[in-house]
């Protein structure tokens, strides 16, 4: 797994800054999986995308992920350090459809997510996602109750087949002991990190260029150790 170089980091940040989060995730996926053809990334299962993003994150910024969630019962902010090694092992990448009640469902992909951006609420988005994933939507039951049952079963089967598609962690509130599930979105987490790294890097380029007259490519080509050493001298 390649580490993001300072040069690449700034270029990805620049390209992604004005894009929708789904497209930002695809940009990061292209960095994380350079061997996959770019035109296939949008159709890859979300679990495969998330596993690749996590590997990129580990390689670039380490395995410890600091995160937080507000307790839904008492409002207490729970902070926790998540270790990438504690997550369920990524299942082998598979694009095999999942069969439920005789219906075949594709694994949700970035393209499926993009089709939901105008959904009214999370409930109807979840329903639409499952319908979109069905290999033949016209074969789905017409009866509302039967459809609801099938879609619930499909949701459970997809989650079981690919827990990395929507990572969730069980956390207990230290204040009120309420147990809750915190969802962990590696794509937005990694983007936030990349954004703050990019801004810090730009500050560093600015300080070194102003002090020494070096160009941006010259400064980005320095190792982190050298950049830090020169910055310490500039700021002393
Ligand atoms: Zn609580």
PDB file of C-alpha atoms and ligand atoms in Angstrom:
ATOM      1  CA  UNK A   1       0.000   0.000   0.000  1.00  0.00           C
ATOM      2  CA  UNK A   2       1.449   3.310  -1.123  1.00  0.00           C
ATOM      3  CA  UNK A   3       1.692   6.263   1.243  1.00  0.00           C
ATOM      4  CA  UNK A   4       0.298   9.551  -0.132  1.00  0.00           C
ATOM      5  CA  UNK A   5       3.255  11.773  -1.059  1.00  0.00           C
ATOM      6  CA  UNK A   6       3.007  15.495  -0.138  1.00  0.00           C
ATOM      7  CA  UNK A   7       2.720  16.353  -3.840  1.00  0.00           C
ATOM      8  CA  UNK A   8      -0.123  13.852  -4.400  1.00  0.00           C
ATOM      9  CA  UNK A   9      -1.835  14.887  -1.190  1.00  0.00           C
ATOM     10  CA  UNK A  10      -2.089  18.506  -2.345  1.00  0.00           C
ATOM     11  CA  UNK A  11      -3.272  17.525  -5.800  1.00  0.00           C
ATOM     12  CA  UNK A  12      -6.003  15.208  -4.438  1.00  0.00           C
ATOM     13  CA  UNK A  13      -7.044  17.889  -1.947  1.00  0.00           C
ATOM     14  CA  UNK A  14      -7.262  20.485  -4.702  1.00  0.00           C
ATOM     15  CA  UNK A  15      -9.339  18.213  -6.967  1.00  0.00           C
ATOM     16  CA  UNK A  16     -11.633  17.071  -4.162  1.00  0.00           C
ATOM     17  CA  UNK A  17     -12.233  20.353  -2.344  1.00  0.00           C
ATOM     18  CA  UNK A  18     -15.315  21.279  -4.403  1.00  0.00           C
ATOM     19  CA  UNK A  19     -16.623  17.798  -5.075  1.00  0.00           C
ATOM     20  CA  UNK A  20     -19.453  15.852  -3.517  1.00  0.00           C
ATOM     21  CA  UNK A  21     -18.332  13.498  -0.687  1.00  0.00           C
ATOM     22  CA  UNK A  22     -19.106  10.445  -2.862  1.00  0.00           C
ATOM     23  CA  UNK A  23     -16.728  11.752  -5.550  1.00  0.00           C
ATOM     24  CA  UNK A  24     -14.107  12.655  -2.954  1.00  0.00           C
ATOM     25  CA  UNK A  25     -14.263   9.072  -1.739  1.00  0.00           C
ATOM     26  CA  UNK A  26     -13.697   7.877  -5.317  1.00  0.00           C
ATOM     27  CA  UNK A  27     -10.683  10.178  -5.669  1.00  0.00           C
ATOM     28  CA  UNK A  28      -9.217   8.663  -2.521  1.00  0.00           C
ATOM     29  CA  UNK A  29     -10.110   5.186  -3.767  1.00  0.00           C
ATOM     30  CA  UNK A  30      -8.112   5.859  -6.959  1.00  0.00           C
ATOM     31  CA  UNK A  31      -5.081   6.713  -4.776  1.00  0.00           C
ATOM     32  CA  UNK A  32      -5.665   3.666  -2.559  1.00  0.00           C
ATOM     33  CA  UNK A  33      -6.158   1.195  -5.424  1.00  0.00           C
ATOM     34  CA  UNK A  34      -3.901   2.392  -8.260  1.00  0.00           C
ATOM     35  CA  UNK A  35      -4.138  -0.997  -9.996  1.00  0.00           C
ATOM     36  CA  UNK A  36      -7.910  -0.824 -10.532  1.00  0.00           C
ATOM     37  CA  UNK A  37      -9.084   0.842 -13.764  1.00  0.00           C
ATOM     38  CA  UNK A  38     -10.540   4.256 -12.815  1.00  0.00           C
ATOM     39  CA  UNK A  39     -13.768   3.609 -14.735  1.00  0.00           C
ATOM     40  CA  UNK A  40     -14.497   0.559 -12.558  1.00  0.00           C
ATOM     41  CA  UNK A  41     -14.187   2.328  -9.202  1.00  0.00           C
ATOM     42  CA  UNK A  42     -17.749   3.714  -9.125  1.00  0.00           C
ATOM     43  CA  UNK A  43     -19.179   0.198  -9.560  1.00  0.00           C
ATOM     44  CA  UNK A  44     -16.956  -1.510  -6.978  1.00  0.00           C
ATOM     45  CA  UNK A  45     -18.768  -2.648  -3.811  1.00  0.00           C
ATOM     46  CA  UNK A  46     -18.582  -0.098  -0.964  1.00  0.00           C
ATOM     47  CA  UNK A  47     -16.960  -2.700   1.269  1.00  0.00           C
ATOM     48  CA  UNK A  48     -14.028  -3.018  -1.144  1.00  0.00           C
ATOM     49  CA  UNK A  49     -13.768   0.780  -1.369  1.00  0.00           C
ATOM     50  CA  UNK A  50     -13.781   1.155   2.418  1.00  0.00           C
ATOM     51  CA  UNK A  51     -11.199  -1.586   2.943  1.00  0.00           C
ATOM     52  CA  UNK A  52      -8.878   0.095   0.416  1.00  0.00           C
ATOM     53  CA  UNK A  53      -9.386   3.500   2.077  1.00  0.00           C
ATOM     54  CA  UNK A  54      -8.595   2.018   5.483  1.00  0.00           C
ATOM     55  CA  UNK A  55      -5.371   0.467   4.148  1.00  0.00           C
ATOM     56  CA  UNK A  56      -4.390   3.835   2.660  1.00  0.00           C
ATOM     57  CA  UNK A  57      -5.178   5.539   5.945  1.00  0.00           C
ATOM     58  CA  UNK A  58      -3.049   3.083   7.932  1.00  0.00           C
ATOM     59  CA  UNK A  59      -0.134   3.453   5.535  1.00  0.00           C
ATOM     60  CA  UNK A  60      -0.309   7.252   5.480  1.00  0.00           C
ATOM     61  CA  UNK A  61      -1.373   8.246   8.983  1.00  0.00           C
ATOM     62  CA  UNK A  62      -1.183   5.120  11.183  1.00  0.00           C
ATOM     63  CA  UNK A  63      -3.612   2.539  12.547  1.00  0.00           C
ATOM     64  CA  UNK A  64      -5.049   4.580  15.464  1.00  0.00           C
ATOM     65  CA  UNK A  65      -8.189   6.530  14.639  1.00  0.00           C
ATOM     66  CA  UNK A  66      -9.483   9.036  17.189  1.00  0.00           C
ATOM     67  CA  UNK A  67     -13.241   9.398  16.899  1.00  0.00           C
ATOM     68  CA  UNK A  68     -16.267  10.470  18.900  1.00  0.00           C
ATOM     69  CA  UNK A  69     -20.012  10.096  19.037  1.00  0.00           C
ATOM     70  CA  UNK A  70     -22.653  11.932  21.123  1.00  0.00           C
ATOM     71  CA  UNK A  71     -24.639   9.587  23.388  1.00  0.00           C
ATOM     72  CA  UNK A  72     -28.218   9.489  22.029  1.00  0.00           C
ATOM     73  CA  UNK A  73     -29.556   8.954  25.578  1.00  0.00           C
ATOM     74  CA  UNK A  74     -27.788  11.625  27.665  1.00  0.00           C
ATOM     75  CA  UNK A  75     -25.870  13.729  25.138  1.00  0.00           C
ATOM     76  CA  UNK A  76     -22.459  12.997  26.679  1.00  0.00           C
ATOM     77  CA  UNK A  77     -19.698  13.125  24.065  1.00  0.00           C
ATOM     78  CA  UNK A  78     -17.904   9.779  23.948  1.00  0.00           C
ATOM     79  CA  UNK A  79     -14.401   9.908  22.593  1.00  0.00           C
ATOM     80  CA  UNK A  80     -12.685   6.703  21.636  1.00  0.00           C
ATOM     81  CA  UNK A  81      -9.555   5.574  19.894  1.00  0.00           C
ATOM     82  CA  UNK A  82     -10.281   2.990  17.294  1.00  0.00           C
ATOM     83  CA  UNK A  83      -7.544   0.710  16.112  1.00  0.00           C
ATOM     84  CA  UNK A  84      -7.891  -0.398  12.502  1.00  0.00           C
ATOM     85  CA  UNK A  85      -6.868  -3.868  13.701  1.00  0.00           C
ATOM     86  CA  UNK A  86     -10.029  -4.040  15.908  1.00  0.00           C
ATOM     87  CA  UNK A  87     -12.344  -3.773  12.925  1.00  0.00           C
ATOM     88  CA  UNK A  88     -13.812  -6.950  11.455  1.00  0.00           C
ATOM     89  CA  UNK A  89     -11.450  -8.449   8.872  1.00  0.00           C
ATOM     90  CA  UNK A  90     -12.325  -7.226   5.394  1.00  0.00           C
ATOM     91  CA  UNK A  91     -14.072 -10.070   3.554  1.00  0.00           C
ATOM     92  CA  UNK A  92     -12.495 -11.174   0.273  1.00  0.00           C
ATOM     93  CA  UNK A  93     -13.444  -8.717  -2.459  1.00  0.00           C
ATOM     94  CA  UNK A  94     -16.430 -10.169  -4.262  1.00  0.00           C
ATOM     95  CA  UNK A  95     -18.907  -8.790  -6.754  1.00  0.00           C
ATOM     96  CA  UNK A  96     -21.093 -11.923  -6.636  1.00  0.00           C
ATOM     97  CA  UNK A  97     -24.783 -10.998  -6.291  1.00  0.00           C
ATOM     98  CA  UNK A  98     -26.450 -11.870  -2.974  1.00  0.00           C
ATOM     99  CA  UNK A  99     -29.505 -14.105  -3.346  1.00  0.00           C
ATOM    100  CA  UNK A 100     -32.458 -13.496  -1.015  1.00  0.00           C
ATOM    101  CA  UNK A 101     -35.860 -15.146  -1.474  1.00  0.00           C
ATOM    102  CA  UNK A 102     -34.947 -16.056  -5.049  1.00  0.00           C
ATOM    103  CA  UNK A 103     -34.067 -12.435  -5.921  1.00  0.00           C
ATOM    104  CA  UNK A 104     -30.525 -11.438  -6.775  1.00  0.00           C
ATOM    105  CA  UNK A 105     -29.111  -8.229  -5.283  1.00  0.00           C
ATOM    106  CA  UNK A 106     -25.926  -6.433  -6.302  1.00  0.00           C
ATOM    107  CA  UNK A 107     -23.642  -5.186  -3.545  1.00  0.00           C
ATOM    108  CA  UNK A 108     -24.136  -1.410  -3.033  1.00  0.00           C
ATOM    109  CA  UNK A 109     -21.562   0.682  -4.886  1.00  0.00           C
ATOM    110  CA  UNK A 110     -20.641   4.375  -5.090  1.00  0.00           C
ATOM    111  CA  UNK A 111     -22.863   4.634  -8.159  1.00  0.00           C
ATOM    112  CA  UNK A 112     -25.829   3.348  -6.138  1.00  0.00           C
ATOM    113  CA  UNK A 113     -25.088   5.942  -3.432  1.00  0.00           C
ATOM    114  CA  UNK A 114     -24.873   8.743  -5.986  1.00  0.00           C
ATOM    115  CA  UNK A 115     -28.391   7.869  -7.189  1.00  0.00           C
ATOM    116  CA  UNK A 116     -29.700   8.624  -3.676  1.00  0.00           C
ATOM    117  CA  UNK A 117     -28.441  12.176  -3.206  1.00  0.00           C
ATOM    118  CA  UNK A 118     -31.944  13.612  -3.721  1.00  0.00           C
ATOM    119  CA  UNK A 119     -33.750  11.122  -1.473  1.00  0.00           C
ATOM    120  CA  UNK A 120     -36.136  12.741   1.025  1.00  0.00           C
ATOM    121  CA  UNK A 121     -34.982  10.962   4.175  1.00  0.00           C
ATOM    122  CA  UNK A 122     -32.685   8.104   5.294  1.00  0.00           C
ATOM    123  CA  UNK A 123     -35.592   5.611   5.394  1.00  0.00           C
ATOM    124  CA  UNK A 124     -36.653   6.155   1.807  1.00  0.00           C
ATOM    125  CA  UNK A 125     -32.997   6.283   0.722  1.00  0.00           C
ATOM    126  CA  UNK A 126     -32.416   2.857   2.292  1.00  0.00           C
ATOM    127  CA  UNK A 127     -35.514   1.491   0.499  1.00  0.00           C
ATOM    128  CA  UNK A 128     -34.486   2.963  -2.830  1.00  0.00           C
ATOM    129  CA  UNK A 129     -30.947   1.639  -2.420  1.00  0.00           C
ATOM    130  CA  UNK A 130     -32.237  -1.907  -1.992  1.00  0.00           C
ATOM    131  CA  UNK A 131     -34.575  -1.575  -4.973  1.00  0.00           C
ATOM    132  CA  UNK A 132     -31.701  -0.184  -7.073  1.00  0.00           C
ATOM    133  CA  UNK A 133     -29.515  -3.110  -6.029  1.00  0.00           C
ATOM    134  CA  UNK A 134     -32.075  -5.683  -7.150  1.00  0.00           C
ATOM    135  CA  UNK A 135     -30.933  -7.319 -10.370  1.00  0.00           C
ATOM    136  CA  UNK A 136     -34.477  -7.182 -11.768  1.00  0.00           C
ATOM    137  CA  UNK A 137     -36.527  -4.561  -9.912  1.00  0.00           C
ATOM    138  CA  UNK A 138     -39.688  -5.458 -11.858  1.00  0.00           C
ATOM    139  CA  UNK A 139     -39.617  -8.969 -10.377  1.00  0.00           C
ATOM    140  CA  UNK A 140     -39.795  -7.609  -6.804  1.00  0.00           C
ATOM    141  CA  UNK A 141     -43.102  -8.220  -4.956  1.00  0.00           C
ATOM    142  CA  UNK A 142     -45.833  -5.665  -5.674  1.00  0.00           C
ATOM    143  CA  UNK A 143     -47.421  -6.179  -2.273  1.00  0.00           C
ATOM    144  CA  UNK A 144     -46.065  -3.597   0.245  1.00  0.00           C
ATOM    145  CA  UNK A 145     -45.757  -6.008   3.176  1.00  0.00           C
ATOM    146  CA  UNK A 146     -44.028  -8.684   1.121  1.00  0.00           C
ATOM    147  CA  UNK A 147     -41.716  -6.052  -0.395  1.00  0.00           C
ATOM    148  CA  UNK A 148     -40.834  -4.637   3.040  1.00  0.00           C
ATOM    149  CA  UNK A 149     -40.026  -8.135   4.338  1.00  0.00           C
ATOM    150  CA  UNK A 150     -37.876  -8.960   1.331  1.00  0.00           C
ATOM    151  CA  UNK A 151     -35.978  -5.677   1.528  1.00  0.00           C
ATOM    152  CA  UNK A 152     -35.345  -6.132   5.282  1.00  0.00           C
ATOM    153  CA  UNK A 153     -33.997  -9.623   4.589  1.00  0.00           C
ATOM    154  CA  UNK A 154     -31.881  -8.299   1.710  1.00  0.00           C
ATOM    155  CA  UNK A 155     -30.470  -5.538   3.911  1.00  0.00           C
ATOM    156  CA  UNK A 156     -29.468  -8.069   6.591  1.00  0.00           C
ATOM    157  CA  UNK A 157     -27.947 -10.421   4.004  1.00  0.00           C
ATOM    158  CA  UNK A 158     -25.936  -7.634   2.350  1.00  0.00           C
ATOM    159  CA  UNK A 159     -24.677  -6.437   5.744  1.00  0.00           C
ATOM    160  CA  UNK A 160     -23.666  -9.960   6.736  1.00  0.00           C
ATOM    161  CA  UNK A 161     -21.904 -10.568   3.401  1.00  0.00           C
ATOM    162  CA  UNK A 162     -20.031  -7.294   3.558  1.00  0.00           C
ATOM    163  CA  UNK A 163     -19.757  -5.672   7.004  1.00  0.00           C
ATOM    164  CA  UNK A 164     -17.264  -3.168   5.592  1.00  0.00           C
ATOM    165  CA  UNK A 165     -19.908  -1.558   3.392  1.00  0.00           C
ATOM    166  CA  UNK A 166     -21.248   0.311   6.424  1.00  0.00           C
ATOM    167  CA  UNK A 167     -18.889   0.047   9.368  1.00  0.00           C
ATOM    168  CA  UNK A 168     -20.546   0.307  12.770  1.00  0.00           C
ATOM    169  CA  UNK A 169     -19.044  -0.055  16.232  1.00  0.00           C
ATOM    170  CA  UNK A 170     -20.721  -0.911  19.505  1.00  0.00           C
ATOM    171  CA  UNK A 171     -19.918   1.729  22.128  1.00  0.00           C
ATOM    172  CA  UNK A 172     -21.141   2.104  25.720  1.00  0.00           C
ATOM    173  CA  UNK A 173     -21.634   5.584  27.224  1.00  0.00           C
ATOM    174  CA  UNK A 174     -19.369   6.057  30.301  1.00  0.00           C
ATOM    175  CA  UNK A 175     -21.903   8.509  31.816  1.00  0.00           C
ATOM    176  CA  UNK A 176     -25.183   6.557  31.527  1.00  0.00           C
ATOM    177  CA  UNK A 177     -24.068   3.109  30.277  1.00  0.00           C
ATOM    178  CA  UNK A 178     -26.368   3.395  27.252  1.00  0.00           C
ATOM    179  CA  UNK A 179     -25.232   1.036  24.492  1.00  0.00           C
ATOM    180  CA  UNK A 180     -25.242   2.449  21.009  1.00  0.00           C
ATOM    181  CA  UNK A 181     -23.897   1.793  17.545  1.00  0.00           C
ATOM    182  CA  UNK A 182     -21.593   4.421  16.139  1.00  0.00           C
ATOM    183  CA  UNK A 183     -21.265   4.301  12.403  1.00  0.00           C
ATOM    184  CA  UNK A 184     -17.782   4.925  11.141  1.00  0.00           C
ATOM    185  CA  UNK A 185     -17.436   6.503   7.731  1.00  0.00           C
ATOM    186  CA  UNK A 186     -13.806   5.953   6.716  1.00  0.00           C
ATOM    187  CA  UNK A 187     -14.249   8.018   3.526  1.00  0.00           C
ATOM    188  CA  UNK A 188     -15.277  11.243   5.271  1.00  0.00           C
ATOM    189  CA  UNK A 189     -12.866  10.570   8.144  1.00  0.00           C
ATOM    190  CA  UNK A 190      -9.931  10.207   5.758  1.00  0.00           C
ATOM    191  CA  UNK A 191     -11.020  13.257   3.769  1.00  0.00           C
ATOM    192  CA  UNK A 192     -11.116  15.436   6.934  1.00  0.00           C
ATOM    193  CA  UNK A 193      -7.633  14.253   7.823  1.00  0.00           C
ATOM    194  CA  UNK A 194      -6.310  14.861   4.345  1.00  0.00           C
ATOM    195  CA  UNK A 195      -7.859  18.344   4.408  1.00  0.00           C
ATOM    196  CA  UNK A 196      -6.104  19.279   7.648  1.00  0.00           C
ATOM    197  CA  UNK A 197      -2.795  17.778   6.461  1.00  0.00           C
ATOM    198  CA  UNK A 198      -3.073  19.709   3.181  1.00  0.00           C
ATOM    199  CA  UNK A 199      -3.719  23.001   4.986  1.00  0.00           C
ATOM    200  CA  UNK A 200      -0.778  22.444   7.302  1.00  0.00           C
ATOM    201  CA  UNK A 201       1.433  21.558   4.357  1.00  0.00           C
ATOM    202  CA  UNK A 202       0.426  24.771   2.563  1.00  0.00           C
ATOM    203  CA  UNK A 203       1.333  26.780   5.699  1.00  0.00           C
ATOM    204  CA  UNK A 204       4.717  25.071   5.722  1.00  0.00           C
ATOM    205  CA  UNK A 205       5.330  25.730   2.033  1.00  0.00           C
ATOM    206  CA  UNK A 206       4.350  29.347   2.600  1.00  0.00           C
ATOM    207  CA  UNK A 207       6.746  29.782   5.547  1.00  0.00           C
ATOM    208  CA  UNK A 208       9.694  28.107   3.793  1.00  0.00           C
ATOM    209  CA  UNK A 209       9.119  29.867   0.461  1.00  0.00           C
ATOM    210  CA  UNK A 210       8.958  33.240   2.232  1.00  0.00           C
ATOM    211  CA  UNK A 211      12.120  32.531   4.251  1.00  0.00           C
ATOM    212  CA  UNK A 212      14.333  30.842   1.647  1.00  0.00           C
ATOM    213  CA  UNK A 213      12.783  31.696  -1.725  1.00  0.00           C
ATOM    214  CA  UNK A 214      12.371  27.991  -2.587  1.00  0.00           C
ATOM    215  CA  UNK A 215       9.655  26.922  -5.031  1.00  0.00           C
ATOM    216  CA  UNK A 216       6.694  24.762  -4.065  1.00  0.00           C
ATOM    217  CA  UNK A 217       8.025  21.610  -5.873  1.00  0.00           C
ATOM    218  CA  UNK A 218      11.397  22.073  -4.160  1.00  0.00           C
ATOM    219  CA  UNK A 219       9.796  22.292  -0.736  1.00  0.00           C
ATOM    220  CA  UNK A 220       7.441  19.350  -1.354  1.00  0.00           C
ATOM    221  CA  UNK A 221      10.406  17.246  -2.462  1.00  0.00           C
ATOM    222  CA  UNK A 222      12.045  17.648   0.973  1.00  0.00           C
ATOM    223  CA  UNK A 223      11.630  14.760   3.398  1.00  0.00           C
ATOM    224  CA  UNK A 224       9.331  15.489   6.314  1.00  0.00           C
ATOM    225  CA  UNK A 225      12.361  15.442   8.658  1.00  0.00           C
ATOM    226  CA  UNK A 226      14.160  18.109   6.651  1.00  0.00           C
ATOM    227  CA  UNK A 227      11.046  20.235   6.203  1.00  0.00           C
ATOM    228  CA  UNK A 228      10.447  20.156   9.957  1.00  0.00           C
ATOM    229  CA  UNK A 229      14.080  20.998  10.707  1.00  0.00           C
ATOM    230  CA  UNK A 230      14.064  24.046   8.414  1.00  0.00           C
ATOM    231  CA  UNK A 231      10.700  25.185   9.762  1.00  0.00           C
ATOM    232  CA  UNK A 232      12.078  25.041  13.315  1.00  0.00           C
ATOM    233  CA  UNK A 233      14.908  27.354  12.215  1.00  0.00           C
ATOM    234  CA  UNK A 234      12.552  29.749  10.445  1.00  0.00           C
ATOM    235  CA  UNK A 235      10.306  29.952  13.483  1.00  0.00           C
ATOM    236  CA  UNK A 236      13.138  30.158  16.057  1.00  0.00           C
TER     237      UNK A 236
HETATM  238 ZN1  LIG B   1     -25.095   8.536  27.857  1.00  0.00          ZN
END
